[in-house]
Structure formats: structure tokens, C-alpha cells
Amino acid sequence: MKMKWGIIGTGYIAAAFAEAMKVVEEGELAAVASRSLEKANEFKEKYQVNKAFGSYQELMEDDSIDAVYIAIPHSEHAKYAEIAMRHKKHVLCEKPMTINEEETSRLLAVAKEEQVFLMEAMWTKFLPVTKKIRDWIEAGRIGDINFIDARFGFVAEMDPGSRLYNPNLGGGALLDVGIYPIMYALYLVKEQLEGISSFVKKAETGVDELNMVQLIFKNGAIASLASSICSEIGTDAIIMGTKGKLVIPDFYKAETALLYDLNGNLMDQIEEPFEGNGYEYEIREAISCIRENRMESKLHPLESTRELMGMLDAIREQWGLTYPGGR
């Protein structure tokens, strides 16, 4: 029997999830909820969803829904993820799971109390290319990692009311896209972190629109990580090792990776086209965990999410950036 999913939200992330579900045979998109019934119905028709609701609460109360994908602004994740779990729904929550570590810890406690599955939708970790890159690194193909350069940036219109620039919605580059290169470095280096330094350019609304984060690991490796919503700084990653380097174009949605020796000769490459749009892999992971009665993913455990949120808190503290309500 297919697992029945509900989506909270109708934006582009929700649309990406709906598109991916088309190639996930184990799942079925059974319901969508928006604060506007009109928008929910439009989404329902476009993606052939069974039910549409004009409030999030109505979807939560539908006993036929097994799991919920939270696809609304960051600032609302904690609230509705908890409501979903209180209604015994398994939850896949778009990244970042919450605004800060305190809220994340709260959700982890609720998941344990309610005995439901919870996972942050960090889709990059589940991509076939990402898995093969990690295998290569663990096999010593590039030797010991000593430097990572990863960035994620684009130009967004300066709109104080948009989710990217509005502090009330948890706006800024760090939480929206900066989380990707930081996660990537932590996932691949797998060493104890010794230090964090950072630099920021703030927008008129007070959120970060351009930043640089440097991580120093116990083994001496350094990661230089940047994110932006005001500049095209690219989306590539380079991982330098003592024996060679890996180049990953569009690392956050990678379908290819290139392995070079220290002289710049191409030694190997990975080509792994998506079956759908790439979101299908995290959906399958969630379904697999739920069916096996596992409350979290081994590949992206809840503690990894909590630790990463703690790091983002520390970085924002360096900048003096807090969101309304002291978040």
C-alpha cells in the first residue's frame, strides 16, 4: 500500500516535492493545504492531488494522511511540524528545520514523545552523486582533505516583504542557502570542528544578504563557505586533498562530479542523472525509515540537524543578527 502524504504550503518547494512524488512508487500525494483554499485547489488540479484544504489544521486532522511535508517559510516550521506530530503524522520538514537550535531541540523531544518519524529535508545528502563522492573520499581517492571551497548565491529582488528579506520570516542568505555549503563541509570532512569565523553584509532589513563562513577542523582542514541573495557567486564546490581534488558543479543538486590528480589531469568522473528532479531520494529515505519503524534517518540523523542549527546560531551571534522575538 502506498504511503499517503500531505503537503503544507503551495510554493515552489511544494511544487518540487509534488513533481518528485511522480516517480516515487511507494508514495502518493493525497492532500495539500494552504491558507487560501483557492491556491490549494489550484495546486490540487495542477499536480493531481486527491484533497485540498483551506487551512493547515484541516489537513492535520485528516486521519487518512500518514506523513506531512512542511513547505512553508522557515519561521513557521517549528509550529506546524509540532502540530503535525501531535496528530501522529510523520514529518519531513524543509530545511532549515527551524529558526534556531532551541526550536529544533523542542521538535526532537516531541518526535520522541509521540513516537513519529522526523527528518529535515536536506535533499543534497541523499543524492546518488553525494553518496559516491563520500565513498571516494573514504576510499582515499583524493587523500586527506585539507581545503573545501563551496558557495551558493544568486540575485534576488530586494523586497522587504519577501521571505528572503523579511526578518519576520527568518530571511537572509544563511538560513536559506548558506546551510547547504556548511552542511556539505561537515558531512564530507567528518572531523571535530575547532573554530568558526565569519563575515557578513547586511541588507537594509537587517538580514544577511552576503556572507562568508570559515570552518577550521581538528585535522587542520579549512572550509571557505559563502552564500548570497544579492550576488551571483555560483553554486560549485571544490574539495582539495593531498592526492587530488574533486570538482562538483552545482553541488547542492549535483548530477556529476569530476576527480583530478594534483597535476590537473582528469582521473575519473561520476554521472548520475536524476530519475525525477532530485527530491525523490529524500522522499524514499523517509518512506523507508517509516516502514522500518525507524524514528530518524541514519544518513541524516536528528542530532546532525540539531548540531548544524547550533552552528548557525553561533554564526548569527557573531553578526548580532536575531529575528523578532529573540529567535
PDB file of N, CA and C in Angstrom, residues 125 130 133-140 142-150 180-195 213-225 237-242 246 248 307 311:
ATOM      1  N   LYS A 125      22.061  15.596   0.666  1.00  0.00           N
ATOM      2  CA  LYS A 125      22.713  14.447   1.298  1.00  0.00           C
ATOM      3  C   LYS A 125      22.289  13.120   0.677  1.00  0.00           C
ATOM      4  N   THR A 130      26.286  12.602  -4.294  1.00  0.00           N
ATOM      5  CA  THR A 130      26.828  12.912  -2.964  1.00  0.00           C
ATOM      6  C   THR A 130      27.315  11.652  -2.268  1.00  0.00           C
ATOM      7  N   ILE A 133      30.566  10.530  -3.887  1.00  0.00           N
ATOM      8  CA  ILE A 133      31.664  11.420  -3.504  1.00  0.00           C
ATOM      9  C   ILE A 133      32.201  11.022  -2.136  1.00  0.00           C
ATOM     10  N   ARG A 134      31.289  10.772  -1.212  1.00  0.00           N
ATOM     11  CA  ARG A 134      31.717  10.369   0.131  1.00  0.00           C
ATOM     12  C   ARG A 134      32.454   9.022   0.075  1.00  0.00           C
ATOM     13  N   ASP A 135      31.967   8.116  -0.752  1.00  0.00           N
ATOM     14  CA  ASP A 135      32.650   6.821  -0.911  1.00  0.00           C
ATOM     15  C   ASP A 135      34.071   7.011  -1.437  1.00  0.00           C
ATOM     16  N   TRP A 136      34.223   7.890  -2.419  1.00  0.00           N
ATOM     17  CA  TRP A 136      35.544   8.180  -2.970  1.00  0.00           C
ATOM     18  C   TRP A 136      36.479   8.738  -1.899  1.00  0.00           C
ATOM     19  N   ILE A 137      35.953   9.673  -1.113  1.00  0.00           N
ATOM     20  CA  ILE A 137      36.770  10.297  -0.070  1.00  0.00           C
ATOM     21  C   ILE A 137      37.193   9.253   0.963  1.00  0.00           C
ATOM     22  N   GLU A 138      36.250   8.412   1.376  1.00  0.00           N
ATOM     23  CA  GLU A 138      36.561   7.387   2.372  1.00  0.00           C
ATOM     24  C   GLU A 138      37.520   6.330   1.821  1.00  0.00           C
ATOM     25  N   ALA A 139      37.518   6.145   0.505  1.00  0.00           N
ATOM     26  CA  ALA A 139      38.432   5.191  -0.132  1.00  0.00           C
ATOM     27  C   ALA A 139      39.814   5.799  -0.364  1.00  0.00           C
ATOM     28  N   GLY A 140      39.975   7.077  -0.020  1.00  0.00           N
ATOM     29  CA  GLY A 140      41.275   7.729  -0.163  1.00  0.00           C
ATOM     30  C   GLY A 140      41.604   8.211  -1.559  1.00  0.00           C
ATOM     31  N   ILE A 142      41.288  11.042  -2.996  1.00  0.00           N
ATOM     32  CA  ILE A 142      41.969  12.350  -3.050  1.00  0.00           C
ATOM     33  C   ILE A 142      42.895  12.541  -1.841  1.00  0.00           C
ATOM     34  N   GLY A 143      43.129  11.486  -1.092  1.00  0.00           N
ATOM     35  CA  GLY A 143      43.967  11.584   0.094  1.00  0.00           C
ATOM     36  C   GLY A 143      43.210  12.250   1.230  1.00  0.00           C
ATOM     37  N   ASP A 144      43.924  12.938   2.101  1.00  0.00           N
ATOM     38  CA  ASP A 144      43.295  13.636   3.223  1.00  0.00           C
ATOM     39  C   ASP A 144      42.802  15.005   2.770  1.00  0.00           C
ATOM     40  N   ILE A 145      41.580  15.327   3.111  1.00  0.00           N
ATOM     41  CA  ILE A 145      41.020  16.641   2.755  1.00  0.00           C
ATOM     42  C   ILE A 145      41.758  17.734   3.528  1.00  0.00           C
ATOM     43  N   ASN A 146      42.185  18.780   2.803  1.00  0.00           N
ATOM     44  CA  ASN A 146      42.783  19.920   3.501  1.00  0.00           C
ATOM     45  C   ASN A 146      42.084  21.249   3.220  1.00  0.00           C
ATOM     46  N   PHE A 147      41.224  21.268   2.189  1.00  0.00           N
ATOM     47  CA  PHE A 147      40.521  22.523   1.899  1.00  0.00           C
ATOM     48  C   PHE A 147      39.227  22.251   1.136  1.00  0.00           C
ATOM     49  N   ILE A 148      38.170  22.957   1.517  1.00  0.00           N
ATOM     50  CA  ILE A 148      36.900  22.906   0.790  1.00  0.00           C
ATOM     51  C   ILE A 148      36.475  24.330   0.463  1.00  0.00           C
ATOM     52  N   ASP A 149      36.105  24.546  -0.774  1.00  0.00           N
ATOM     53  CA  ASP A 149      35.557  25.829  -1.215  1.00  0.00           C
ATOM     54  C   ASP A 149      34.171  25.543  -1.770  1.00  0.00           C
ATOM     55  N   ALA A 150      33.138  26.058  -1.116  1.00  0.00           N
ATOM     56  CA  ALA A 150      31.765  25.831  -1.582  1.00  0.00           C
ATOM     57  C   ALA A 150      30.966  27.106  -1.411  1.00  0.00           C
ATOM     58  N   TYR A 180      23.485  24.974   3.005  1.00  0.00           N
ATOM     59  CA  TYR A 180      23.967  23.923   2.105  1.00  0.00           C
ATOM     60  C   TYR A 180      25.494  23.741   2.153  1.00  0.00           C
ATOM     61  N   PRO A 181      26.286  24.784   1.868  1.00  0.00           N
ATOM     62  CA  PRO A 181      27.739  24.579   1.910  1.00  0.00           C
ATOM     63  C   PRO A 181      28.252  24.203   3.287  1.00  0.00           C
ATOM     64  N   ILE A 182      27.640  24.729   4.350  1.00  0.00           N
ATOM     65  CA  ILE A 182      28.080  24.376   5.700  1.00  0.00           C
ATOM     66  C   ILE A 182      27.802  22.905   5.975  1.00  0.00           C
ATOM     67  N   MET A 183      26.594  22.450   5.656  1.00  0.00           N
ATOM     68  CA  MET A 183      26.262  21.032   5.811  1.00  0.00           C
ATOM     69  C   MET A 183      27.218  20.161   5.015  1.00  0.00           C
ATOM     70  N   TYR A 184      27.513  20.578   3.787  1.00  0.00           N
ATOM     71  CA  TYR A 184      28.351  19.806   2.881  1.00  0.00           C
ATOM     72  C   TYR A 184      29.746  19.593   3.470  1.00  0.00           C
ATOM     73  N   ALA A 185      30.321  20.671   3.980  1.00  0.00           N
ATOM     74  CA  ALA A 185      31.651  20.573   4.573  1.00  0.00           C
ATOM     75  C   ALA A 185      31.653  19.656   5.784  1.00  0.00           C
ATOM     76  N   LEU A 186      30.677  19.814   6.651  1.00  0.00           N
ATOM     77  CA  LEU A 186      30.602  18.970   7.843  1.00  0.00           C
ATOM     78  C   LEU A 186      30.403  17.503   7.482  1.00  0.00           C
ATOM     79  N   TYR A 187      29.601  17.250   6.471  1.00  0.00           N
ATOM     80  CA  TYR A 187      29.286  15.887   6.065  1.00  0.00           C
ATOM     81  C   TYR A 187      30.498  15.176   5.459  1.00  0.00           C
ATOM     82  N   LEU A 188      31.302  15.914   4.706  1.00  0.00           N
ATOM     83  CA  LEU A 188      32.408  15.291   3.997  1.00  0.00           C
ATOM     84  C   LEU A 188      33.709  15.244   4.803  1.00  0.00           C
ATOM     85  N   VAL A 189      33.962  16.241   5.614  1.00  0.00           N
ATOM     86  CA  VAL A 189      35.206  16.257   6.387  1.00  0.00           C
ATOM     87  C   VAL A 189      35.154  15.278   7.560  1.00  0.00           C
ATOM     88  N   LYS A 190      34.028  15.207   8.238  1.00  0.00           N
ATOM     89  CA  LYS A 190      33.847  14.238   9.331  1.00  0.00           C
ATOM     90  C   LYS A 190      34.952  14.323  10.397  1.00  0.00           C
ATOM     91  N   GLU A 191      35.333  15.528  10.721  1.00  0.00           N
ATOM     92  CA  GLU A 191      36.323  15.758  11.768  1.00  0.00           C
ATOM     93  C   GLU A 191      35.740  16.731  12.781  1.00  0.00           C
ATOM     94  N   GLN A 192      36.297  16.737  13.972  1.00  0.00           N
ATOM     95  CA  GLN A 192      35.824  17.653  15.006  1.00  0.00           C
ATOM     96  C   GLN A 192      36.105  19.091  14.591  1.00  0.00           C
ATOM     97  N   LEU A 193      35.115  19.941  14.786  1.00  0.00           N
ATOM     98  CA  LEU A 193      35.263  21.346  14.434  1.00  0.00           C
ATOM     99  C   LEU A 193      35.995  22.070  15.558  1.00  0.00           C
ATOM    100  N   GLU A 194      36.977  22.912  15.190  1.00  0.00           N
ATOM    101  CA  GLU A 194      37.755  23.623  16.207  1.00  0.00           C
ATOM    102  C   GLU A 194      37.465  25.115  16.240  1.00  0.00           C
ATOM    103  N   GLY A 195      37.021  25.676  15.118  1.00  0.00           N
ATOM    104  CA  GLY A 195      36.773  27.115  15.115  1.00  0.00           C
ATOM    105  C   GLY A 195      35.880  27.564  13.979  1.00  0.00           C
ATOM    106  N   VAL A 213      31.776  32.212   5.586  1.00  0.00           N
ATOM    107  CA  VAL A 213      31.995  31.446   6.819  1.00  0.00           C
ATOM    108  C   VAL A 213      33.226  30.572   6.623  1.00  0.00           C
ATOM    109  N   GLN A 214      34.114  30.593   7.595  1.00  0.00           N
ATOM    110  CA  GLN A 214      35.312  29.759   7.541  1.00  0.00           C
ATOM    111  C   GLN A 214      35.300  28.781   8.722  1.00  0.00           C
ATOM    112  N   LEU A 215      35.451  27.505   8.409  1.00  0.00           N
ATOM    113  CA  LEU A 215      35.485  26.469   9.430  1.00  0.00           C
ATOM    114  C   LEU A 215      36.900  25.890   9.497  1.00  0.00           C
ATOM    115  N   ILE A 216      37.379  25.677  10.716  1.00  0.00           N
ATOM    116  CA  ILE A 216      38.676  25.050  10.911  1.00  0.00           C
ATOM    117  C   ILE A 216      38.450  23.747  11.683  1.00  0.00           C
ATOM    118  N   PHE A 217      38.970  22.646  11.142  1.00  0.00           N
ATOM    119  CA  PHE A 217      38.770  21.335  11.744  1.00  0.00           C
ATOM    120  C   PHE A 217      40.021  20.874  12.495  1.00  0.00           C
ATOM    121  N   LYS A 218      39.819  19.904  13.377  1.00  0.00           N
ATOM    122  CA  LYS A 218      40.894  19.414  14.244  1.00  0.00           C
ATOM    123  C   LYS A 218      42.083  18.881  13.451  1.00  0.00           C
ATOM    124  N   ASN A 219      41.822  18.304  12.275  1.00  0.00           N
ATOM    125  CA  ASN A 219      42.910  17.746  11.469  1.00  0.00           C
ATOM    126  C   ASN A 219      43.629  18.801  10.626  1.00  0.00           C
ATOM    127  N   GLY A 220      43.223  20.063  10.788  1.00  0.00           N
ATOM    128  CA  GLY A 220      43.860  21.152  10.058  1.00  0.00           C
ATOM    129  C   GLY A 220      43.152  21.570   8.788  1.00  0.00           C
ATOM    130  N   ALA A 221      42.131  20.823   8.376  1.00  0.00           N
ATOM    131  CA  ALA A 221      41.381  21.180   7.169  1.00  0.00           C
ATOM    132  C   ALA A 221      40.632  22.491   7.372  1.00  0.00           C
ATOM    133  N   ILE A 222      40.512  23.248   6.301  1.00  0.00           N
ATOM    134  CA  ILE A 222      39.805  24.531   6.336  1.00  0.00           C
ATOM    135  C   ILE A 222      38.715  24.524   5.267  1.00  0.00           C
ATOM    136  N   ALA A 223      37.551  25.053   5.618  1.00  0.00           N
ATOM    137  CA  ALA A 223      36.452  25.192   4.657  1.00  0.00           C
ATOM    138  C   ALA A 223      36.120  26.668   4.505  1.00  0.00           C
ATOM    139  N   SER A 224      36.095  27.136   3.269  1.00  0.00           N
ATOM    140  CA  SER A 224      35.711  28.507   2.958  1.00  0.00           C
ATOM    141  C   SER A 224      34.350  28.454   2.279  1.00  0.00           C
ATOM    142  N   LEU A 225      33.327  28.966   2.955  1.00  0.00           N
ATOM    143  CA  LEU A 225      31.944  28.756   2.526  1.00  0.00           C
ATOM    144  C   LEU A 225      31.220  30.097   2.416  1.00  0.00           C
ATOM    145  N   ALA A 237      31.357  23.433  -5.850  1.00  0.00           N
ATOM    146  CA  ALA A 237      32.192  23.066  -4.714  1.00  0.00           C
ATOM    147  C   ALA A 237      33.473  22.424  -5.211  1.00  0.00           C
ATOM    148  N   ILE A 238      34.574  22.723  -4.522  1.00  0.00           N
ATOM    149  CA  ILE A 238      35.867  22.100  -4.803  1.00  0.00           C
ATOM    150  C   ILE A 238      36.397  21.518  -3.498  1.00  0.00           C
ATOM    151  N   ILE A 239      36.804  20.257  -3.544  1.00  0.00           N
ATOM    152  CA  ILE A 239      37.338  19.593  -2.358  1.00  0.00           C
ATOM    153  C   ILE A 239      38.776  19.216  -2.655  1.00  0.00           C
ATOM    154  N   MET A 240      39.716  19.860  -1.975  1.00  0.00           N
ATOM    155  CA  MET A 240      41.137  19.633  -2.211  1.00  0.00           C
ATOM    156  C   MET A 240      41.680  18.614  -1.218  1.00  0.00           C
ATOM    157  N   GLY A 241      42.452  17.655  -1.730  1.00  0.00           N
ATOM    158  CA  GLY A 241      43.072  16.662  -0.877  1.00  0.00           C
ATOM    159  C   GLY A 241      44.563  16.573  -1.120  1.00  0.00           C
ATOM    160  N   THR A 242      45.232  15.735  -0.366  1.00  0.00           N
ATOM    161  CA  THR A 242      46.687  15.584  -0.503  1.00  0.00           C
ATOM    162  C   THR A 242      47.081  14.814  -1.760  1.00  0.00           C
ATOM    163  N   LEU A 246      38.350  17.099  -6.013  1.00  0.00           N
ATOM    164  CA  LEU A 246      37.030  16.845  -6.577  1.00  0.00           C
ATOM    165  C   LEU A 246      36.392  18.177  -6.937  1.00  0.00           C
ATOM    166  N   ILE A 248      32.700  19.678  -8.060  1.00  0.00           N
ATOM    167  CA  ILE A 248      31.287  19.311  -8.138  1.00  0.00           C
ATOM    168  C   ILE A 248      30.474  20.512  -8.607  1.00  0.00           C
ATOM    169  N   GLU A 307      22.912  19.926  15.683  1.00  0.00           N
ATOM    170  CA  GLU A 307      24.259  20.492  15.740  1.00  0.00           C
ATOM    171  C   GLU A 307      24.448  21.590  14.693  1.00  0.00           C
ATOM    172  N   MET A 311      25.325  25.652  15.101  1.00  0.00           N
ATOM    173  CA  MET A 311      26.368  26.385  14.387  1.00  0.00           C
ATOM    174  C   MET A 311      25.812  27.655  13.742  1.00  0.00           C
TER     175      MET A 311
END
